[in-house]
mmCIF file with all atom_site columns, C-alpha atoms in Angstrom:
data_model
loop_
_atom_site.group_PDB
_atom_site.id
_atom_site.type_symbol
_atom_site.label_atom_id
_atom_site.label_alt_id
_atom_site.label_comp_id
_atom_site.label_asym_id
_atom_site.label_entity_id
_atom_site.label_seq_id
_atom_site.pdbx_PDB_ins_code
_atom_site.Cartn_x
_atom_site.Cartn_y
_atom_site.Cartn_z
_atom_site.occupancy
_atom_site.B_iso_or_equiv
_atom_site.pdbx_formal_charge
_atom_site.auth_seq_id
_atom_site.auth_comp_id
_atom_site.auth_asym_id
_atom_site.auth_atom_id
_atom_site.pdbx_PDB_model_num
ATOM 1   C CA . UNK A 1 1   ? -9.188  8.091   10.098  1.00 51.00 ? 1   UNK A CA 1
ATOM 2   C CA . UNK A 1 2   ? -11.752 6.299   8.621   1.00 58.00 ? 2   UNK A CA 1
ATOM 3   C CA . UNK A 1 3   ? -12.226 4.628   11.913  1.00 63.00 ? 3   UNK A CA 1
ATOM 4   C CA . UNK A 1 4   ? -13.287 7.860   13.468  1.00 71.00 ? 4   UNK A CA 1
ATOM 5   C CA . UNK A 1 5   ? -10.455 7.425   16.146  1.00 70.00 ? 5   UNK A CA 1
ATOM 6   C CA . UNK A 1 6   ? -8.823  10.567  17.066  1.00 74.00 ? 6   UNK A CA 1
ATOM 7   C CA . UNK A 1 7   ? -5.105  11.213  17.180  1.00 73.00 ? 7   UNK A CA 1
ATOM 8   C CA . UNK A 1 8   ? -3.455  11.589  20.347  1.00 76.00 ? 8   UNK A CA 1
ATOM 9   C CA . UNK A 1 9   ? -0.212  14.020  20.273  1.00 78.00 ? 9   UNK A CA 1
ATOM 10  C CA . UNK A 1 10  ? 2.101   10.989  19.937  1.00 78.00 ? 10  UNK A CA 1
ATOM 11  C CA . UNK A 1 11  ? 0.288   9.724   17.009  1.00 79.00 ? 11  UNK A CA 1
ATOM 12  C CA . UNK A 1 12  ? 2.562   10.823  14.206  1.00 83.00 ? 12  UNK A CA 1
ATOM 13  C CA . UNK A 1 13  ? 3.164   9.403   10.698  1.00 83.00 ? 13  UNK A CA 1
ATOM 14  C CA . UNK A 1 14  ? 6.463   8.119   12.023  1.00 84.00 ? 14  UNK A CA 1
ATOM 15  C CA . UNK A 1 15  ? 5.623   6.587   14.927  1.00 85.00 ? 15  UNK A CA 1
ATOM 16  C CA . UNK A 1 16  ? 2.220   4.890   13.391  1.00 86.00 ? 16  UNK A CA 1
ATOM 17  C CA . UNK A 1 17  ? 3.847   3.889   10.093  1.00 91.00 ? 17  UNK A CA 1
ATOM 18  C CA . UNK A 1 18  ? 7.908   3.568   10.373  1.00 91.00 ? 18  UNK A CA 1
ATOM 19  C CA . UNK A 1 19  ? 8.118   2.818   13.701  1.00 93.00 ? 19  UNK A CA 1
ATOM 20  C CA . UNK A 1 20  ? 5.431   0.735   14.045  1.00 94.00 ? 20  UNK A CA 1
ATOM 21  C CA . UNK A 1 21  ? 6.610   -1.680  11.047  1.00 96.00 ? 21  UNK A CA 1
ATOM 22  C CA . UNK A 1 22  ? 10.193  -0.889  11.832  1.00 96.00 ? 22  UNK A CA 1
ATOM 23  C CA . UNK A 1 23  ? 9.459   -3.291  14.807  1.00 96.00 ? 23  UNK A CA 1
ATOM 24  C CA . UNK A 1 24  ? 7.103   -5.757  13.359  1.00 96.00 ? 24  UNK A CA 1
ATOM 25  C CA . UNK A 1 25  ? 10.425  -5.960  10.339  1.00 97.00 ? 25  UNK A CA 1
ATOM 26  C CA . UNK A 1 26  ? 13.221  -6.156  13.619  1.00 97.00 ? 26  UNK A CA 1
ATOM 27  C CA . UNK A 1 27  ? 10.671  -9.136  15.464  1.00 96.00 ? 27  UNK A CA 1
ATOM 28  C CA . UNK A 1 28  ? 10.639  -11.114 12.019  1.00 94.00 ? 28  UNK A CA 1
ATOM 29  C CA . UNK A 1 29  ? 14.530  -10.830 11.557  1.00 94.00 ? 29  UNK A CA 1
ATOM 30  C CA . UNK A 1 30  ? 15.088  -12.211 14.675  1.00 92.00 ? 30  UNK A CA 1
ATOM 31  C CA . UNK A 1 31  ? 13.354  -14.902 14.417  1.00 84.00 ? 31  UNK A CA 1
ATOM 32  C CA . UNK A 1 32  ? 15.080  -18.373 13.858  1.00 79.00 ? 32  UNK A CA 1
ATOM 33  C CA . UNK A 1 33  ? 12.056  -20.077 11.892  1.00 69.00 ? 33  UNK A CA 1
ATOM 34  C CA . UNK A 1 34  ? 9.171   -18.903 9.830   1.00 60.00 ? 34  UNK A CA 1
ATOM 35  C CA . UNK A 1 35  ? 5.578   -20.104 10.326  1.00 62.00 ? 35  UNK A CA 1
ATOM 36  C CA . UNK A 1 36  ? 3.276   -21.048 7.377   1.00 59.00 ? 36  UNK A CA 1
ATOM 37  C CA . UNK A 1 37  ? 6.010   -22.779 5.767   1.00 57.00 ? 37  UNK A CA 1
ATOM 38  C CA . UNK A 1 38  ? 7.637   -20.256 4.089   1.00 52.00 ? 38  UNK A CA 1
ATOM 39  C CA . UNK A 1 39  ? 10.388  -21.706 2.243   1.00 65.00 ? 39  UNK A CA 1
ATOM 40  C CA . UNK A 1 40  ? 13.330  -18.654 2.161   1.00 80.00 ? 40  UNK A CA 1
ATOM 41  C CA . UNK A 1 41  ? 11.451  -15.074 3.419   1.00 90.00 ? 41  UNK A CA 1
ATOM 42  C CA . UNK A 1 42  ? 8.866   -14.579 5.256   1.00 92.00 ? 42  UNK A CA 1
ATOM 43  C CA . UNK A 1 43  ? 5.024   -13.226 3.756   1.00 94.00 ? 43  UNK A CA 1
ATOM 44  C CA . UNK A 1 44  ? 4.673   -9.959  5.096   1.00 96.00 ? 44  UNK A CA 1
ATOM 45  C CA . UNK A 1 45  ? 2.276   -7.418  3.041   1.00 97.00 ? 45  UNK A CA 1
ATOM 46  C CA . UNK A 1 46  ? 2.463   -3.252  3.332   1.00 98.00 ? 46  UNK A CA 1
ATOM 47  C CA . UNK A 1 47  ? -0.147  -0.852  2.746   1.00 97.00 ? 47  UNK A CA 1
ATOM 48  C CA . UNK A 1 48  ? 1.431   1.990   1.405   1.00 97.00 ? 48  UNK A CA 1
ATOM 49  C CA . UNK A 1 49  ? -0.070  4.891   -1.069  1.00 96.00 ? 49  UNK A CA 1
ATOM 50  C CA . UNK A 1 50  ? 0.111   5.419   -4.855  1.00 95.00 ? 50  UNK A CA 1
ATOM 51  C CA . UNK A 1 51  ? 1.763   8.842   -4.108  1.00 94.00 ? 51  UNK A CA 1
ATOM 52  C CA . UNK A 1 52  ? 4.740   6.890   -2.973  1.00 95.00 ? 52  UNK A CA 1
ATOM 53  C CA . UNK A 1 53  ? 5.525   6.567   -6.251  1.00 94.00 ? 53  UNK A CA 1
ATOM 54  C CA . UNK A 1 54  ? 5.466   9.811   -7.216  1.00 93.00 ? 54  UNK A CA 1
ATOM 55  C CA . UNK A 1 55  ? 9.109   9.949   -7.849  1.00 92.00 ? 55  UNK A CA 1
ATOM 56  C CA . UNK A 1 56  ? 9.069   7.361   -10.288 1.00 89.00 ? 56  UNK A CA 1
ATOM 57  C CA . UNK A 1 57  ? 5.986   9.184   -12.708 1.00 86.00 ? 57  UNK A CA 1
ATOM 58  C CA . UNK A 1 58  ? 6.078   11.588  -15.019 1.00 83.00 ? 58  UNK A CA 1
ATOM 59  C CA . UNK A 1 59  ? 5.820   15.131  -13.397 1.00 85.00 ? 59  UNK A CA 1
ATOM 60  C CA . UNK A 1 60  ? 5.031   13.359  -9.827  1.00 85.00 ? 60  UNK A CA 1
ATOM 61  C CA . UNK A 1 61  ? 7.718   14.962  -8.351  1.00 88.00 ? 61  UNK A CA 1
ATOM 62  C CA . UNK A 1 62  ? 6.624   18.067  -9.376  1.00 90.00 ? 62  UNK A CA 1
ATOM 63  C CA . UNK A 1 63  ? 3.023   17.847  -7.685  1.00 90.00 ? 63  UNK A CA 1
ATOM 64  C CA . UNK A 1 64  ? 4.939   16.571  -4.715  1.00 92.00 ? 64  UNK A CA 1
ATOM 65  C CA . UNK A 1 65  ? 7.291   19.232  -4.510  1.00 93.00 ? 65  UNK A CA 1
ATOM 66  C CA . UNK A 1 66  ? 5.078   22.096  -5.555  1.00 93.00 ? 66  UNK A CA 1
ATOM 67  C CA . UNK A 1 67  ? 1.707   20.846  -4.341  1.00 93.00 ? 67  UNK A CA 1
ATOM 68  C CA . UNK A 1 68  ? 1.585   18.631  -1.727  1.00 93.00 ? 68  UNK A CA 1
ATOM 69  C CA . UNK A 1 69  ? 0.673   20.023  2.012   1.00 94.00 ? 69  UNK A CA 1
ATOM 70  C CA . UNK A 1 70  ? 3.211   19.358  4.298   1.00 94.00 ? 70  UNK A CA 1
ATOM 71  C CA . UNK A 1 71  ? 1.219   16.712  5.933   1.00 92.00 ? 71  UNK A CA 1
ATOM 72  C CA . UNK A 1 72  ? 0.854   14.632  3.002   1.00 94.00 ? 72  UNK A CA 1
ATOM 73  C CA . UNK A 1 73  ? 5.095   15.010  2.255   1.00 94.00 ? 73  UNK A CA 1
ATOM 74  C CA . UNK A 1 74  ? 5.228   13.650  5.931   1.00 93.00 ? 74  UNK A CA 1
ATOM 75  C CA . UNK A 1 75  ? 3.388   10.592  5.319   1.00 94.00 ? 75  UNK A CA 1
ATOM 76  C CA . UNK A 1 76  ? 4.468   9.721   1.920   1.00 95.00 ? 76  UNK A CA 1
ATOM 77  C CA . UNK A 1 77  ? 7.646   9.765   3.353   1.00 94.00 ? 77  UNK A CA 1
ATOM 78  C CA . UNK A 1 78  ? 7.426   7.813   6.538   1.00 95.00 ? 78  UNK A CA 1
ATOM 79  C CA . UNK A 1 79  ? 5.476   5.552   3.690   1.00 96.00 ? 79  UNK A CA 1
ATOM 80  C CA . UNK A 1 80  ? 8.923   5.145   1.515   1.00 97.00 ? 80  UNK A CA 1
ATOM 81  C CA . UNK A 1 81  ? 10.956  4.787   4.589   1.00 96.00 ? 81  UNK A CA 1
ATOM 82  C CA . UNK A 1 82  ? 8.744   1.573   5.558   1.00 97.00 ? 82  UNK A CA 1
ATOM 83  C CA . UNK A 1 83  ? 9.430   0.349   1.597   1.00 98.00 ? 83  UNK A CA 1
ATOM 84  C CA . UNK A 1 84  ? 12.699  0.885   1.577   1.00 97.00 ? 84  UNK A CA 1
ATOM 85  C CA . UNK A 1 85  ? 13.601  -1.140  4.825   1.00 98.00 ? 85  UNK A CA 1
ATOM 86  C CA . UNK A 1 86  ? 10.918  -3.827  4.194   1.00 98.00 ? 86  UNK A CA 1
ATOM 87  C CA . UNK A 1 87  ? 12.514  -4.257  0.818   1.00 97.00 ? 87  UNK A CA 1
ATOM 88  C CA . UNK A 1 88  ? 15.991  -4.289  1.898   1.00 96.00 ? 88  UNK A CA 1
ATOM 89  C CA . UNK A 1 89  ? 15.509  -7.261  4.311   1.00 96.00 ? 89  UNK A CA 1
ATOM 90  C CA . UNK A 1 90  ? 16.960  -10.673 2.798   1.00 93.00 ? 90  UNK A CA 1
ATOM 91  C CA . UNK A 1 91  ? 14.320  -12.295 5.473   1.00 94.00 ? 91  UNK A CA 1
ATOM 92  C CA . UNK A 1 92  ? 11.139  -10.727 3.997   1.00 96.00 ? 92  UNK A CA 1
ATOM 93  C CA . UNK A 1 93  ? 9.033   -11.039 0.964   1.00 96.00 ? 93  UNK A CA 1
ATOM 94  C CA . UNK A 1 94  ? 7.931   -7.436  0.945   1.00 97.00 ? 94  UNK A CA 1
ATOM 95  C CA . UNK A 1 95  ? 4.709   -7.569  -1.057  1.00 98.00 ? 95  UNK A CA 1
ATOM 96  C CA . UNK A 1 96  ? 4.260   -3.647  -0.554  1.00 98.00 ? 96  UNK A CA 1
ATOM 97  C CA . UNK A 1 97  ? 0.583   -2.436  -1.793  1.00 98.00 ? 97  UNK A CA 1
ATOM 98  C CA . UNK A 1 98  ? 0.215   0.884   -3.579  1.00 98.00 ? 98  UNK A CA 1
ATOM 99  C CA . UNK A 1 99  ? -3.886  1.618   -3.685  1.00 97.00 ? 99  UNK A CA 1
ATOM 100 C CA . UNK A 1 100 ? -4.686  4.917   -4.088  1.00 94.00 ? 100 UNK A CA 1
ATOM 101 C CA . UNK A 1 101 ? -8.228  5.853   -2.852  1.00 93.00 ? 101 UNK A CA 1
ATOM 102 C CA . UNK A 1 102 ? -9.569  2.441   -0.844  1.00 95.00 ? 102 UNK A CA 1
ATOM 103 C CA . UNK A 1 103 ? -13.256 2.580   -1.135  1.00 95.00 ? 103 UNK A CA 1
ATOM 104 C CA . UNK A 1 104 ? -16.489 1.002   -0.383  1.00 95.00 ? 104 UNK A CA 1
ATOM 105 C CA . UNK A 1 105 ? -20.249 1.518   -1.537  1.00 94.00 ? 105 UNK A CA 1
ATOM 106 C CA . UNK A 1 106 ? -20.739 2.852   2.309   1.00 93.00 ? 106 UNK A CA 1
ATOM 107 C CA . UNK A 1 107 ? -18.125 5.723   2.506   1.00 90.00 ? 107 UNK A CA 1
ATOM 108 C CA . UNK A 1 108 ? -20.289 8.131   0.991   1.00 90.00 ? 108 UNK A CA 1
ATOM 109 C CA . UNK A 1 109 ? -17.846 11.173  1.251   1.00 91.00 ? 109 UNK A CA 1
ATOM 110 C CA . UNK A 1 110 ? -15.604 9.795   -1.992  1.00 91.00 ? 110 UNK A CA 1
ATOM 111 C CA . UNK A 1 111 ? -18.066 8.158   -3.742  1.00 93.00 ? 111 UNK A CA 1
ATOM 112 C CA . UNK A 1 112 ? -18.288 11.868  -5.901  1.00 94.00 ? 112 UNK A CA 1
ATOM 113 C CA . UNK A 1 113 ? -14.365 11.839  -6.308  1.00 95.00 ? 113 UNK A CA 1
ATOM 114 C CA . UNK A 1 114 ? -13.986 7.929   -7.306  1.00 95.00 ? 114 UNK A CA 1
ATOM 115 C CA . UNK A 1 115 ? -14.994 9.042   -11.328 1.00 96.00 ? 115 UNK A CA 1
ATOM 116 C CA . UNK A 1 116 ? -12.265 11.647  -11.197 1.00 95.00 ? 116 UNK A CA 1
ATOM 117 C CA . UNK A 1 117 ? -9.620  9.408   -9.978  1.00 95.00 ? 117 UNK A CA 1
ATOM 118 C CA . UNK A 1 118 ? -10.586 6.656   -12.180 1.00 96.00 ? 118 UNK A CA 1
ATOM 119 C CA . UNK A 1 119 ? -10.829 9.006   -15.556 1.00 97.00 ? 119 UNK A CA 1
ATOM 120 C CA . UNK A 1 120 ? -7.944  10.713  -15.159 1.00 95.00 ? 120 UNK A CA 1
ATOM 121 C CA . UNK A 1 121 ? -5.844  7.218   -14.580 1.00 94.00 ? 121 UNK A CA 1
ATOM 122 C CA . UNK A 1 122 ? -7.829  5.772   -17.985 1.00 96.00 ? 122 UNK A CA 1
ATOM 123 C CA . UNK A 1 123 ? -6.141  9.207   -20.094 1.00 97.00 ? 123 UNK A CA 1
ATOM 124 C CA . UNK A 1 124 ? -3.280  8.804   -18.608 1.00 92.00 ? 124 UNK A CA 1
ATOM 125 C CA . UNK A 1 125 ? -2.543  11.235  -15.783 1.00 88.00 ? 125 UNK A CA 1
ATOM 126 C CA . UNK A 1 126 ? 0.691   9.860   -14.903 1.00 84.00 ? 126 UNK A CA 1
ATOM 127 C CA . UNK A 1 127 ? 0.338   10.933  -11.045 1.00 86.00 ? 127 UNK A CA 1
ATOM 128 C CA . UNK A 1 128 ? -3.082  9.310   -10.597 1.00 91.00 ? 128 UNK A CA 1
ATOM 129 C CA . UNK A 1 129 ? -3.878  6.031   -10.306 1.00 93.00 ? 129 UNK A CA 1
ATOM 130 C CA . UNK A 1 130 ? -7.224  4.396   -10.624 1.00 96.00 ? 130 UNK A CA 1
ATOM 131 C CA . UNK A 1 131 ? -9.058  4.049   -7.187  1.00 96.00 ? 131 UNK A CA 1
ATOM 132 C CA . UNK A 1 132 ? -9.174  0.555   -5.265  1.00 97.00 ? 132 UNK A CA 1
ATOM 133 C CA . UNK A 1 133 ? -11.794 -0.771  -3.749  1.00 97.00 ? 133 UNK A CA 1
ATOM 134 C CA . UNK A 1 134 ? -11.548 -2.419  -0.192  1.00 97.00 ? 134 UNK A CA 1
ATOM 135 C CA . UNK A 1 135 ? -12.386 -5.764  -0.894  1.00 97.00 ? 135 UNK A CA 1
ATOM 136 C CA . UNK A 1 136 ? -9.766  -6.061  -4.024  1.00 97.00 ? 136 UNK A CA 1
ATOM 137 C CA . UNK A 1 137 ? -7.042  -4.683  -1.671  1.00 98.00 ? 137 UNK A CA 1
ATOM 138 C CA . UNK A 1 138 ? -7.992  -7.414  0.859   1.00 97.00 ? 138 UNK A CA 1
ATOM 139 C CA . UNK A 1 139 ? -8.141  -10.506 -1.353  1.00 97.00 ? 139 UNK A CA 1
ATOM 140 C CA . UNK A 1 140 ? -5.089  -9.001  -3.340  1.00 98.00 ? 140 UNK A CA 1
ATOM 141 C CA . UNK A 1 141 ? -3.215  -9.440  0.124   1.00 98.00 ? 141 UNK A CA 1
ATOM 142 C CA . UNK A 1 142 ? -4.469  -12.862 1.135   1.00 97.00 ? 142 UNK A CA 1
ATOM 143 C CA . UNK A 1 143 ? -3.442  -13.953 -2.196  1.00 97.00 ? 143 UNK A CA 1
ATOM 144 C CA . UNK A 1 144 ? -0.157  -11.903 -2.284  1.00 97.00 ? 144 UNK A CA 1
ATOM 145 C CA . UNK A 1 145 ? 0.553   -13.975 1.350   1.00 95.00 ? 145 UNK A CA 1
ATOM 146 C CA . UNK A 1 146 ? 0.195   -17.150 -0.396  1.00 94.00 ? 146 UNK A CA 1
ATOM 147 C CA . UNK A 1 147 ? 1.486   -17.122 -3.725  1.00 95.00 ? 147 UNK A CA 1
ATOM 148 C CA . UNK A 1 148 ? 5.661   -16.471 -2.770  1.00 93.00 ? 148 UNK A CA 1
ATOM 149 C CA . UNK A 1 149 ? 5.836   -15.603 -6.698  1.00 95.00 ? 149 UNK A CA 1
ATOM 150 C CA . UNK A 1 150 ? 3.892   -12.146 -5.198  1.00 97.00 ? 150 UNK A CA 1
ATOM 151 C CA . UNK A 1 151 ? 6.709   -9.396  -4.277  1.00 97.00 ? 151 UNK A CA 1
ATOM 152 C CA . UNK A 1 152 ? 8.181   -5.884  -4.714  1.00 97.00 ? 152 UNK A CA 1
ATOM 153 C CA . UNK A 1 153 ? 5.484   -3.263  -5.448  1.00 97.00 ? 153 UNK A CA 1
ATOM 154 C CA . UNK A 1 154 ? 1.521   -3.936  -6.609  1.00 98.00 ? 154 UNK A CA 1
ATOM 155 C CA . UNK A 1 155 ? -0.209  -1.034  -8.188  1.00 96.00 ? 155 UNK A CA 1
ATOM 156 C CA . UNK A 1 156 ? -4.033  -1.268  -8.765  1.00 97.00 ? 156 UNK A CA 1
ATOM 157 C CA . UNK A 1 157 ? -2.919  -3.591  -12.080 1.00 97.00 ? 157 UNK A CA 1
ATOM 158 C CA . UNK A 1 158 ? -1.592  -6.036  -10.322 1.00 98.00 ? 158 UNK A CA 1
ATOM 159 C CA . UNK A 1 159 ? -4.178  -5.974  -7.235  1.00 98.00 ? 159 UNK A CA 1
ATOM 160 C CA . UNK A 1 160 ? -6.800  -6.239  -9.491  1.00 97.00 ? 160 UNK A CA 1
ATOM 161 C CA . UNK A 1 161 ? -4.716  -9.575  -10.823 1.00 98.00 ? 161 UNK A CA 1
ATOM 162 C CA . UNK A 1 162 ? -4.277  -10.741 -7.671  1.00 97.00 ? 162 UNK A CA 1
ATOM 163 C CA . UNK A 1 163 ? -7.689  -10.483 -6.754  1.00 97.00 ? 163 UNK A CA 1
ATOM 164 C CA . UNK A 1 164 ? -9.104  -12.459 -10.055 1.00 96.00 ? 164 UNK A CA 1
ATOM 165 C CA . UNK A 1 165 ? -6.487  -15.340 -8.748  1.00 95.00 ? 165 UNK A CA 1
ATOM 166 C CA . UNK A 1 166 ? -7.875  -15.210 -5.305  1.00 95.00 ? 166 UNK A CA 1
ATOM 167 C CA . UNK A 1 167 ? -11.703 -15.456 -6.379  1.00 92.00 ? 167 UNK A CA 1
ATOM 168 C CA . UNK A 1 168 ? -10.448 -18.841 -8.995  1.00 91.00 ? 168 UNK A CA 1
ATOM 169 C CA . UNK A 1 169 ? -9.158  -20.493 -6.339  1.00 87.00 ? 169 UNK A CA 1
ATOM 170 C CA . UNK A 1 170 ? -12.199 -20.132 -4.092  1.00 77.00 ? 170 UNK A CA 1
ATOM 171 C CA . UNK A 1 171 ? -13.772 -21.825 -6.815  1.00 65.00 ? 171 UNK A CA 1
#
């Protein structure tokens, strides 16, 4: 991880992704009231992963299918799993975030890749999306918390939105 923490033998996709969101999504549905005055659902943001929506692009399935090592197919599915039952909840505004490569000027090891990413999303590789940088995914979230207009998935487009609303209302 980017944390450096090391995985212990229970730390699996599912039981770090579903599992641990399946529960945070049971506490919230079980709750009589919402806090920051949420009017109908309740706020609650996912990361998730561009290759998620594989399925949905143009020869995505294919790279998937063909391409993919099998630990990536594991956690792109416990990823959908986590969409799929945050977005079937009539209690929670599933704002679910698709980045693809999260960056920062410090994580030297992708800085080489980020021009390939972004490149091939500009043509129009339909499997890769432009890369993300840390601090749009975080004020994209903060802003996707407040604004209950915010819901359903938010590609780098919309992040990038999200974040130019965030930064105008700091003003």
């Amino acid at each position: 991880s980017g944390s450096g923490s090391l995985p212990g033998e229970d730390s699996t996709y599912d039981n770090i992704t579903r599992q641990t969101m399946f529960n945070v999504a049971d506490a919230i549905e079980k709750k009589p009231s919402f806090p920051f005055g949420a009017k109908e659902k309740f706020p609650l943001c996912f990361v998730s992963a561009a290759e998620a929506g594989w399925p949905e692009m143009t020869g995505g399935s294919i790279v998937e299918e063909k391409l993919a090592p099998e630990w990536l197919k594991k956690y792109l599915a416990a990823k959908r799993t986590v969409e799929e039952r945050l977005t079937g909840s009539n209690k929670i505004r599933a704002a679910i975030y698709r980045p693809s490569l999260i960056w920062d000027w410090t994580k030297f090891d992708v800085l080489p890749v980020i021009p390939v990413f972004n490149i091939a999303s500009a043509v129009g590789v339909p499997f890769v999306d432009k890369t993300v940088r840390v601090e749009t995914l975080a004020d994209a979230i903060v802003q996707g918390i407040a604004d209950e207009d915010v819901e359903g998935v938010q590609r780098y487009m919309q992040m990038e939105k999200l974040q130019k609303t965030f930064n105008q209302s700091k003003i």
